[in-house]
mmCIF file of C-alpha atoms and ligand atoms in Angstrom:
data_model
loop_
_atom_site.group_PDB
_atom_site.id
_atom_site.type_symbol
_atom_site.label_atom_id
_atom_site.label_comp_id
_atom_site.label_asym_id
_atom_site.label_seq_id
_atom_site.Cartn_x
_atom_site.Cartn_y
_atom_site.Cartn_z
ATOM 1 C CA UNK A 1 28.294 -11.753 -19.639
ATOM 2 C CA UNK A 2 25.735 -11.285 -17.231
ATOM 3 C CA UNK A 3 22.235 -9.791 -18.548
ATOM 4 C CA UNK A 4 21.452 -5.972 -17.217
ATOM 5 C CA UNK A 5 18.429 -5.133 -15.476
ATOM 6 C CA UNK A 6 17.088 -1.648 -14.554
ATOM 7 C CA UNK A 7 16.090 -1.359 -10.934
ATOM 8 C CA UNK A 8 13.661 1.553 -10.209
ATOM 9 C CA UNK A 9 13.474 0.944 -6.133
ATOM 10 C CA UNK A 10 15.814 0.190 -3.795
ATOM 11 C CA UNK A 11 15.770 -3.165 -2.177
ATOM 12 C CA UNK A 12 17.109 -5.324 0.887
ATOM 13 C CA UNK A 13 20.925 -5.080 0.767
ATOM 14 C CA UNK A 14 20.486 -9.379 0.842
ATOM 15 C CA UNK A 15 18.252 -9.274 -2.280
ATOM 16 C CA UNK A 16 20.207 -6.794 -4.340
ATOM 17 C CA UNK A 17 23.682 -8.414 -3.370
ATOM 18 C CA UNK A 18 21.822 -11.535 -5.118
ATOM 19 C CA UNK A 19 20.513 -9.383 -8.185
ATOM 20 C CA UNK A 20 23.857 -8.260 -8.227
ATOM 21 C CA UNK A 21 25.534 -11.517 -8.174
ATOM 22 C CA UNK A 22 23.480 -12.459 -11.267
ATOM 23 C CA UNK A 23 22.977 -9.361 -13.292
ATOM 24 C CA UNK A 24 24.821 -6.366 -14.196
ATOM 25 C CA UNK A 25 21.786 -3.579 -12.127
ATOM 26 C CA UNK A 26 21.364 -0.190 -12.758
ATOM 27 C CA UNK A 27 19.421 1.584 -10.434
ATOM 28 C CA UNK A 28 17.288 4.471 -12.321
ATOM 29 C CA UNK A 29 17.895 7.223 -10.627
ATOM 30 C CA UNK A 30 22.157 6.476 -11.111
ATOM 31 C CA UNK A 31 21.472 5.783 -14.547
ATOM 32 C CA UNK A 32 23.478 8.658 -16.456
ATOM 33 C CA UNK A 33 21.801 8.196 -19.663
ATOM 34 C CA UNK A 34 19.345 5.412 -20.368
ATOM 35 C CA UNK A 35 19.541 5.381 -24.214
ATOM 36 C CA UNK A 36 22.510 4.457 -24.017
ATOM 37 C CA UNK A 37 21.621 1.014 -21.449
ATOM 38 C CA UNK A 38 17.977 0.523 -22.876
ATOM 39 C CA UNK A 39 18.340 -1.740 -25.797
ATOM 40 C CA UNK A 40 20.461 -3.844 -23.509
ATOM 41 C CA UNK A 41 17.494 -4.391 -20.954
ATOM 42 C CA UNK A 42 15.152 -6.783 -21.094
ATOM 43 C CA UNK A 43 14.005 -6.952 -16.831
ATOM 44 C CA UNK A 44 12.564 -4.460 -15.118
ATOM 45 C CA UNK A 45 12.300 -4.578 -10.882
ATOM 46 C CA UNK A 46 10.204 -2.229 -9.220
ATOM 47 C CA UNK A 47 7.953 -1.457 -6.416
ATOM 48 C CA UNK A 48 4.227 -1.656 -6.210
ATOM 49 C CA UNK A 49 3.878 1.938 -5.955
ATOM 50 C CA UNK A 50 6.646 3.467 -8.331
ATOM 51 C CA UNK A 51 5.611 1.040 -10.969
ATOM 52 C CA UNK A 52 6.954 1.729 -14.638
ATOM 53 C CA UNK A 53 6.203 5.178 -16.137
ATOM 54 C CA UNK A 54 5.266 5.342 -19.888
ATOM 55 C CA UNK A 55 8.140 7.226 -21.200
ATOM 56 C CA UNK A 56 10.354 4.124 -19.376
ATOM 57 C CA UNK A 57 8.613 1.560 -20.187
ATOM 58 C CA UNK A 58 8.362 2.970 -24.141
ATOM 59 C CA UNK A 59 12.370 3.629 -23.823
ATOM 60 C CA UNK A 60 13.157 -0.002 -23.278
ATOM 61 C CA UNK A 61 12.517 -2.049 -26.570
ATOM 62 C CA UNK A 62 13.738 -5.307 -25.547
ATOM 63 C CA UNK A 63 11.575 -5.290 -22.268
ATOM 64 C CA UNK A 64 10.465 -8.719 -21.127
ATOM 65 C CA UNK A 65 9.658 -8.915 -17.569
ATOM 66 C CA UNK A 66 8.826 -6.269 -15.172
ATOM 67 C CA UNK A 67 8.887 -7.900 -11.638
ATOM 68 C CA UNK A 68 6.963 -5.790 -9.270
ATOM 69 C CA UNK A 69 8.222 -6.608 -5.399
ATOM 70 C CA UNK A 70 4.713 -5.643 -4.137
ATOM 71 C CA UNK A 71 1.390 -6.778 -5.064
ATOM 72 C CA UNK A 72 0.359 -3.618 -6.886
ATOM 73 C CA UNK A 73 -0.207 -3.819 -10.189
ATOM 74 C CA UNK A 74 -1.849 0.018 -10.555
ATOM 75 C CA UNK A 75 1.312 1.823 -11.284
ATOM 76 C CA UNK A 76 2.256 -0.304 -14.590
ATOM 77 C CA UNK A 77 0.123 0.011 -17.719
ATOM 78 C CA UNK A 78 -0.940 -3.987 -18.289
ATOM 79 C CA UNK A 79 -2.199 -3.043 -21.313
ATOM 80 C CA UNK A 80 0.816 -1.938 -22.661
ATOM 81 C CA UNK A 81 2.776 -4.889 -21.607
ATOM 82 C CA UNK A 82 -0.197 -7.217 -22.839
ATOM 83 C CA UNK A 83 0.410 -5.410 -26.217
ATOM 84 C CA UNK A 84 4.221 -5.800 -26.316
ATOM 85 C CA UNK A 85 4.269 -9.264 -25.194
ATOM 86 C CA UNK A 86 5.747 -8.103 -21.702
ATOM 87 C CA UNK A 87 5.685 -10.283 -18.644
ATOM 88 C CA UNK A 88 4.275 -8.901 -15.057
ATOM 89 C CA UNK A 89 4.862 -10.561 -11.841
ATOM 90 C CA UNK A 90 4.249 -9.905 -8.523
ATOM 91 C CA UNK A 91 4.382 -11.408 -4.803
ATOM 92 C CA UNK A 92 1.079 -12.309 -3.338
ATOM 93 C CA UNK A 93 1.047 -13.890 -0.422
ATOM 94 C CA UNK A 94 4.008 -12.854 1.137
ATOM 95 C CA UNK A 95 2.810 -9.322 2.298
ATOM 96 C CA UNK A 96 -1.019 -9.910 3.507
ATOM 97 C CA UNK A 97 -0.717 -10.467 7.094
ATOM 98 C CA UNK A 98 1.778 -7.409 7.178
ATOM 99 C CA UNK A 99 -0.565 -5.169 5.676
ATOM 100 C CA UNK A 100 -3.808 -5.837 7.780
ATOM 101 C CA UNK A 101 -1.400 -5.157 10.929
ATOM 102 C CA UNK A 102 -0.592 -1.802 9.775
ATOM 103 C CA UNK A 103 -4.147 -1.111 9.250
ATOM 104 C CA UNK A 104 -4.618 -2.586 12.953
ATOM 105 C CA UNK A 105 -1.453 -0.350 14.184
ATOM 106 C CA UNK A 106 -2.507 2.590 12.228
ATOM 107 C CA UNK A 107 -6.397 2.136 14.144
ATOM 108 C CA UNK A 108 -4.897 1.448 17.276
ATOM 109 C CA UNK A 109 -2.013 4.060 17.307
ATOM 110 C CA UNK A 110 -5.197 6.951 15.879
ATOM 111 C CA UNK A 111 -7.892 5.367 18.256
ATOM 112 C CA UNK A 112 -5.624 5.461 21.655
ATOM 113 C CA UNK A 113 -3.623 8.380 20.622
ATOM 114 C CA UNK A 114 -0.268 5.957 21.003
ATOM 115 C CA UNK A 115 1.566 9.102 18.959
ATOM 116 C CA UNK A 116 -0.006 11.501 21.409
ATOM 117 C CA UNK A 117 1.447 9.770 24.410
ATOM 118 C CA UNK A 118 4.688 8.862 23.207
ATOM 119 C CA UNK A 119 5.402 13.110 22.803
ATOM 120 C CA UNK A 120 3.453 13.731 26.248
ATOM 121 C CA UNK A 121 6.474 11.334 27.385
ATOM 122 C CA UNK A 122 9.341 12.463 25.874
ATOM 123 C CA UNK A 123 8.635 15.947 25.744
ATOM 124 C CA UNK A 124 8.526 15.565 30.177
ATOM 125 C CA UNK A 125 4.908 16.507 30.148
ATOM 126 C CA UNK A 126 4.303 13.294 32.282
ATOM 127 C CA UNK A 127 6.007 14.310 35.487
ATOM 128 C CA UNK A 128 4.455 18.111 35.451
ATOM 129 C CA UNK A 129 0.733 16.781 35.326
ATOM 130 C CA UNK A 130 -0.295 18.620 32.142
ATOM 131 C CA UNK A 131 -3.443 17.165 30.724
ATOM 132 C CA UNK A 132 -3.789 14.723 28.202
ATOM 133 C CA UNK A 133 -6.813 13.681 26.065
ATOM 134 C CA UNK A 134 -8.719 9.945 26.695
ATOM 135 C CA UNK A 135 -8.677 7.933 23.896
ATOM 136 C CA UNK A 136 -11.533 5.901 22.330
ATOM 137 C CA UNK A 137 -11.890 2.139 22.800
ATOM 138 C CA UNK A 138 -11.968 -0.302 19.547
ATOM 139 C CA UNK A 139 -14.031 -2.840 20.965
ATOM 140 C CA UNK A 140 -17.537 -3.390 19.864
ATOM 141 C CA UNK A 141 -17.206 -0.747 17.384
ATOM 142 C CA UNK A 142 -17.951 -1.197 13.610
ATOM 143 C CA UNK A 143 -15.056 -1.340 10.785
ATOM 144 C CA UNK A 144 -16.443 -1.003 7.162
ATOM 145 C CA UNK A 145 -13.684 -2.709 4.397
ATOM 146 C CA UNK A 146 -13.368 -0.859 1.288
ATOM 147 C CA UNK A 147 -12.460 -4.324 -0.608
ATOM 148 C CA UNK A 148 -12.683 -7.844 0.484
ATOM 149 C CA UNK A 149 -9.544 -9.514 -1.018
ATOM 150 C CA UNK A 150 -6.733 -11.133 0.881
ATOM 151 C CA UNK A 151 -5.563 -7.680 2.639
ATOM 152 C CA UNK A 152 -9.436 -7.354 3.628
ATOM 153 C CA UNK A 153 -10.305 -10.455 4.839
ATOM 154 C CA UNK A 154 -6.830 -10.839 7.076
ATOM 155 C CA UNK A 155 -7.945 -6.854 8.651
ATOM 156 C CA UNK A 156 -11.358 -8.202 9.178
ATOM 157 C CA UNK A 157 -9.846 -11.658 11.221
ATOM 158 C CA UNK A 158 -8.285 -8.884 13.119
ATOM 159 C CA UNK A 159 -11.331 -6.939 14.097
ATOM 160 C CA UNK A 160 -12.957 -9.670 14.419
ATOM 161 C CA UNK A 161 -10.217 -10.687 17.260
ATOM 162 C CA UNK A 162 -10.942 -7.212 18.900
ATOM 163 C CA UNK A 163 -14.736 -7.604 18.816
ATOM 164 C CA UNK A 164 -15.048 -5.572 15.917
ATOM 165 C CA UNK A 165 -18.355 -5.986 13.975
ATOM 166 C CA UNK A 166 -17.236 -6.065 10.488
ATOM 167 C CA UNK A 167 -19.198 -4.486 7.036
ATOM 168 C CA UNK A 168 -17.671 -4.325 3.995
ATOM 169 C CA UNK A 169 -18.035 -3.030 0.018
ATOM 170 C CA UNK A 170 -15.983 -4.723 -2.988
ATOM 171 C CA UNK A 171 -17.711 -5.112 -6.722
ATOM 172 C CA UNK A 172 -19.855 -8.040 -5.663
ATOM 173 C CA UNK A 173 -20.774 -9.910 -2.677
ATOM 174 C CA UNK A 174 -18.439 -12.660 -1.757
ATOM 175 C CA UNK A 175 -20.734 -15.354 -0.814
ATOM 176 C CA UNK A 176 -17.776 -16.924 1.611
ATOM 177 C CA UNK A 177 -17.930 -14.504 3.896
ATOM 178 C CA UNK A 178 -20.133 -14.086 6.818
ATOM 179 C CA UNK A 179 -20.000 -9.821 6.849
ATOM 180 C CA UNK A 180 -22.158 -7.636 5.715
ATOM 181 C CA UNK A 181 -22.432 -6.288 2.323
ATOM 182 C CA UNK A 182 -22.959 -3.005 1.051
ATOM 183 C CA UNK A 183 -23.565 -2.280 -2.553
ATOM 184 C CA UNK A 184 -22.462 1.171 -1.795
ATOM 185 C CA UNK A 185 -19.682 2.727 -0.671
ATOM 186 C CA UNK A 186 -21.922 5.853 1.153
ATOM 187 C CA UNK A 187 -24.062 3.035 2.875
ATOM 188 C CA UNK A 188 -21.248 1.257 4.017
ATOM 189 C CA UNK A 189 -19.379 4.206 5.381
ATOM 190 C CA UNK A 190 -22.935 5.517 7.229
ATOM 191 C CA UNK A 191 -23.214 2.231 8.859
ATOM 192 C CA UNK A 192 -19.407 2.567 10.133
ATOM 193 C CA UNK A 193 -17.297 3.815 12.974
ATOM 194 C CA UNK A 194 -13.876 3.261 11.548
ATOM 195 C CA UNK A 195 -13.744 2.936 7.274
ATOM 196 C CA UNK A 196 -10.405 0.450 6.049
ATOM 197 C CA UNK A 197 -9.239 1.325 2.398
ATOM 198 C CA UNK A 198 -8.280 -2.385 1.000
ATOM 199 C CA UNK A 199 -8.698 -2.335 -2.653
ATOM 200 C CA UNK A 200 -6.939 -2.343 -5.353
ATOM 201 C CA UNK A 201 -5.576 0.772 -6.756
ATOM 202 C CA UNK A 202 -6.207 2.145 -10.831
ATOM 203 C CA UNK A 203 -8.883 3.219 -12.488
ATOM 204 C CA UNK A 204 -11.587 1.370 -11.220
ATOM 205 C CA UNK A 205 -11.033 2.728 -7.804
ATOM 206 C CA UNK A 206 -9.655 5.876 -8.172
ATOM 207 C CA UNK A 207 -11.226 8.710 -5.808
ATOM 208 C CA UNK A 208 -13.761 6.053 -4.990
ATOM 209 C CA UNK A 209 -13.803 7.247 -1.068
ATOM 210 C CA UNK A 210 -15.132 11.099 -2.123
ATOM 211 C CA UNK A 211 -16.522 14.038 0.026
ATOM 212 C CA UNK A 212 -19.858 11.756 -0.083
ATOM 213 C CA UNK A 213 -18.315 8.948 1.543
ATOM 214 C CA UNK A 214 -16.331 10.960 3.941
ATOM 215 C CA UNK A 215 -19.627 13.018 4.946
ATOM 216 C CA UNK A 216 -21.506 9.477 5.408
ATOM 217 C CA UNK A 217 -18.609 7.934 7.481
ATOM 218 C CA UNK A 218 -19.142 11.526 9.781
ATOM 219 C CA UNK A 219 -17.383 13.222 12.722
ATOM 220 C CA UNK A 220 -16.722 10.746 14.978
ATOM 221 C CA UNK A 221 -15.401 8.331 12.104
ATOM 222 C CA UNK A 222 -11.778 7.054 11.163
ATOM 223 C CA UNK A 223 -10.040 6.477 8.005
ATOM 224 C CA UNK A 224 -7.417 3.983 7.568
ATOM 225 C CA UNK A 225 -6.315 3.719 4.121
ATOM 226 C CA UNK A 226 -3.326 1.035 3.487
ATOM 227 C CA UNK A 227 -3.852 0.739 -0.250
ATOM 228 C CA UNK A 228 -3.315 3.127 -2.270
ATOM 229 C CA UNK A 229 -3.517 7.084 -1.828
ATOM 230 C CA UNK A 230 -5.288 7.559 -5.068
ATOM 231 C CA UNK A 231 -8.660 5.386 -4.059
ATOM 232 C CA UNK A 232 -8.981 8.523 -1.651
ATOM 233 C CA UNK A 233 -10.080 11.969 -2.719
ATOM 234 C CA UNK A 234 -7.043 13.458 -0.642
ATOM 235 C CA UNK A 235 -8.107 17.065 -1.155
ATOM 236 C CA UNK A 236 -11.463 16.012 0.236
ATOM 237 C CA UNK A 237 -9.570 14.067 2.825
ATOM 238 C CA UNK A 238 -7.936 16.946 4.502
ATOM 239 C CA UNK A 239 -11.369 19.249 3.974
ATOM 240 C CA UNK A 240 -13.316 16.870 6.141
ATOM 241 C CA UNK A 241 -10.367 16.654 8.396
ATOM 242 C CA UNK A 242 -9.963 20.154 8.752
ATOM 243 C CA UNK A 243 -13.970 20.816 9.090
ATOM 244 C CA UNK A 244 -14.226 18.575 11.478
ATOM 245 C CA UNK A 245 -16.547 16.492 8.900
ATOM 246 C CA UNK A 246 -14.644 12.812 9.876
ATOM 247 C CA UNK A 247 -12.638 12.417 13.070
ATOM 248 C CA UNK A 248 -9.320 11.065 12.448
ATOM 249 C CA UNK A 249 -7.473 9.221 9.492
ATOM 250 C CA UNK A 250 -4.322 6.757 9.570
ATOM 251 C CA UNK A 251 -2.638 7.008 6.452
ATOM 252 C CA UNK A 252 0.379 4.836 5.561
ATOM 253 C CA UNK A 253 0.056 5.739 1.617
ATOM 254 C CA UNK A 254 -1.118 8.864 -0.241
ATOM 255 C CA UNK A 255 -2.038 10.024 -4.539
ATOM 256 C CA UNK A 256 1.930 11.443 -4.548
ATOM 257 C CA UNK A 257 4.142 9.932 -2.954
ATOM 258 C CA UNK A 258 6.249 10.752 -0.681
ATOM 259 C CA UNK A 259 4.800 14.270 -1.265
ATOM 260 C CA UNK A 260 1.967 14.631 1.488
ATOM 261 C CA UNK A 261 -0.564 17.817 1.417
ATOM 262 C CA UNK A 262 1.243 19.876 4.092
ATOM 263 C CA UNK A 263 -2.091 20.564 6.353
ATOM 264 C CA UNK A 264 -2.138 16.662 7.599
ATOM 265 C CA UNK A 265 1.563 17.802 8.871
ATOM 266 C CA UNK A 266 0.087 19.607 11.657
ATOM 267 C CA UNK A 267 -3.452 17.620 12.586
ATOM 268 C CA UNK A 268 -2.462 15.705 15.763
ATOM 269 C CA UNK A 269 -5.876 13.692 15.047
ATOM 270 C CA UNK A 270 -4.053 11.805 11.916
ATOM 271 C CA UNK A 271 -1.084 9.243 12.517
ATOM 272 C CA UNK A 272 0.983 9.335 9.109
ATOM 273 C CA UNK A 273 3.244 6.476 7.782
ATOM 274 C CA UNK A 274 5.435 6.539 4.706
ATOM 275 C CA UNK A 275 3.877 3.554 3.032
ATOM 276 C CA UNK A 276 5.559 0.979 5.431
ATOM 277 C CA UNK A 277 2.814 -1.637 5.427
ATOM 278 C CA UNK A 278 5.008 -4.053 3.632
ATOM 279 C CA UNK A 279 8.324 -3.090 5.467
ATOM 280 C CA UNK A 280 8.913 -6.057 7.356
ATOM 281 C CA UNK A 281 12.344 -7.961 7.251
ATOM 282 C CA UNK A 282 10.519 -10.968 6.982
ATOM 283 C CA UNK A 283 8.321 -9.957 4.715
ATOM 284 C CA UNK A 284 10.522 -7.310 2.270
ATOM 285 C CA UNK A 285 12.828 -10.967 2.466
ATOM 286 C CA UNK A 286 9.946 -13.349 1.129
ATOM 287 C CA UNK A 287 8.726 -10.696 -1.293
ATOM 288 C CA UNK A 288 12.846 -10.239 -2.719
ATOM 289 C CA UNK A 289 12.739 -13.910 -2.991
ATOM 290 C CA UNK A 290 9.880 -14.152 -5.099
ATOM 291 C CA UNK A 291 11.640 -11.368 -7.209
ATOM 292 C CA UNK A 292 14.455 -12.934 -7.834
ATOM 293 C CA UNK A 293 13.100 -16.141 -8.585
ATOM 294 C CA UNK A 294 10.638 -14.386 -11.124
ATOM 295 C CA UNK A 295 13.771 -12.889 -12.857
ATOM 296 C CA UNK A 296 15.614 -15.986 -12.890
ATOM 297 C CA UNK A 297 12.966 -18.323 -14.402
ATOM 298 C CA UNK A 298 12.404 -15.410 -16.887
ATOM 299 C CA UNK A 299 16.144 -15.289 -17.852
ATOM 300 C CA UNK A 300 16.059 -18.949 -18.195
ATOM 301 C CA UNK A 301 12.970 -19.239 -19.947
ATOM 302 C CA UNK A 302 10.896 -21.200 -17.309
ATOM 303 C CA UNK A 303 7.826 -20.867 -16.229
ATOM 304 C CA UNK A 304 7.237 -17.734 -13.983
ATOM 305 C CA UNK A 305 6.319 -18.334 -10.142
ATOM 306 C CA UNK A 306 3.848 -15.242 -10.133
ATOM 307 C CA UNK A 307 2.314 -13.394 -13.423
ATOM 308 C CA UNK A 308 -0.186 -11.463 -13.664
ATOM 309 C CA UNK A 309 0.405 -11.109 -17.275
HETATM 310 C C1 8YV B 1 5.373 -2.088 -1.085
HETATM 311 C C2 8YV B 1 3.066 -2.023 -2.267
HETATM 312 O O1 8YV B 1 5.642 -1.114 -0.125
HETATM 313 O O2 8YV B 1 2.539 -4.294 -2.544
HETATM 314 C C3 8YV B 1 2.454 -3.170 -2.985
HETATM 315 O O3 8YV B 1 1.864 -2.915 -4.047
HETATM 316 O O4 8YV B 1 2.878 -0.902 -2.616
HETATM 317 C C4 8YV B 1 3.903 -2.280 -1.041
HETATM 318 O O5 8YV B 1 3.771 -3.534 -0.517
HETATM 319 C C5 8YV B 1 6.054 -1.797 -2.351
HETATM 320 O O6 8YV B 1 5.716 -2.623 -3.388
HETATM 321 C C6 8YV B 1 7.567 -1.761 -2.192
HETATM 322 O O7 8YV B 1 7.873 -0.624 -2.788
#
């Protein structure tokens, strides 16, 4: 009999035809009743940004493994599984260069006003001569990074690439990198033109990037946040937005998904993605792969490929 798994987030049709092939799945939200499933699942999938709620993750006795396809670890409680003896996995690697391109995309499309021109297009403005704004170069300018890990490092090759002078702010100073280092966040985003959210999400960084930092990064500055929605004050957010206190923002995640505070809707100075950074074939296929091969060395009792716990 093949084990059962509970699968909170849809996947590639390839990688769920293979979790299918191996385990009897039930995808949450089908799931008529899960009392009656739980004590027959010990492997959880998920995403990096649905995670495991509590009440699921204390309705599944057997649990074992919950394989995260995603490198986010904020949305699971690792003390909880540390407690219960549960495994966590995810797939680093895989999704880095992905991730610092949206940020690059998300700059570029908010910087050059690629949204902007692609309506003035289709909407036939082109041929009747009506006006449309300039944008504003990238080159030369300065990009702060909100955490210098793997996502960080591969946006600030980027900048780098575009003659972007790079700052950045993480716990400590990494002594292998050549950027500068702010201590603080309200320095760093003073000393910047365009501010990258790159850190990790949870508690440590929650609401980290406040009405302070979004004051010091000022009205000609940028926000790009590709990490996760809650390391931003988003009701501060769309103040400064809306008072004109920072310039533009490109925002491919936000604190509740896929809800998004209705007044960015309308600001044509803020491209908006629905946390696509990740949502590469390639990459969705390497980071199902990594999945599946964390499930099957759990089921067989091997060593995992990726824990965190
Ligand atoms: C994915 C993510 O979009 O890696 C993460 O933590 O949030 C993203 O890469 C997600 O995991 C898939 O839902």
């Amino acid at each position: 009999m093949k084990p059962d798994i509970l699968l909170m987030e849809r996947m590639m049709p390839r990688i769920e035809k293979a979790l299918n092939d191996a385990y009897t799945v039930h995808y949450l939200p089908d799931v008529p009743a899960l009392p009656a499933i739980a004590p027959r699942i010990r492997a959880v999938v998920t995403g990096g940004g649905t995670g495991v709620p509590p009440d699921i993750m204390s309705a599944l006795p057997q649990l074992g493994l919950i394989a995260i396809n995603g490198i986010g670890t904020d949305a699971v409680d690792l003390n909880v599984a540390r407690q219960r003896n549960i495994h966590v996995t995810t797939t680093p690697g895989v999704l880095t260069d992905d991730v610092a391109d949206m940020a690059i995309a998300l700059l570029l499309a908010v910087s050059r006003g690629i949204v902007k021109g692609d309506r003035y297009v289709r909407d036939g403005k082109w041929p009747q001569g009506a006006s449309i704004p300039l944008g504003h170069r990238v080159t030369g300018r300065v990009m702060g990074i909100v955490g210098m890990g793997h996502v960080g490092r591969a946006i600030a090759r980027r900048a780098e690439a575009f003659g972007m002078r790079v700052a950045y702010n993480d716990v400590r100073e990494m002594t292998d990198v050549g950027f500068t280092f702010h201590a603080g966040l309200e320095d760093l985003a003073r000393s910047s033109e365009i501010l990258v959210v790159a850190a990790a999400g949870g508690a440590g960084s929650r609401g980290i990037v406040n009405a302070k930092v979004l004051e010091a990064l000022g009205p000609e500055g940028t926000l790009i946040n590709v990490a996760r929605g809650s390391i931003v004050d988003e009701d501060a957010l769309v103040t400064a937005l809306q008072q004109g206190r920072i310039g533009a923002a490109g925002l491919d995640v936000f604190a509740h998904e896929p809800d998004v505070p209705p007044a960015l809707l309308g600001m044509d100075n803020v491209v908006l993605q629905p946390h696509r950074a990740s949502a590469t074939v390639e990459t969705r296929l390497a980071m199902g792969e990594m999945v599946l091969k964390n499930v099957a060395a759990f089921y067989a009792g091997e060593k995992l490929l990726s824990p965190v716990v």
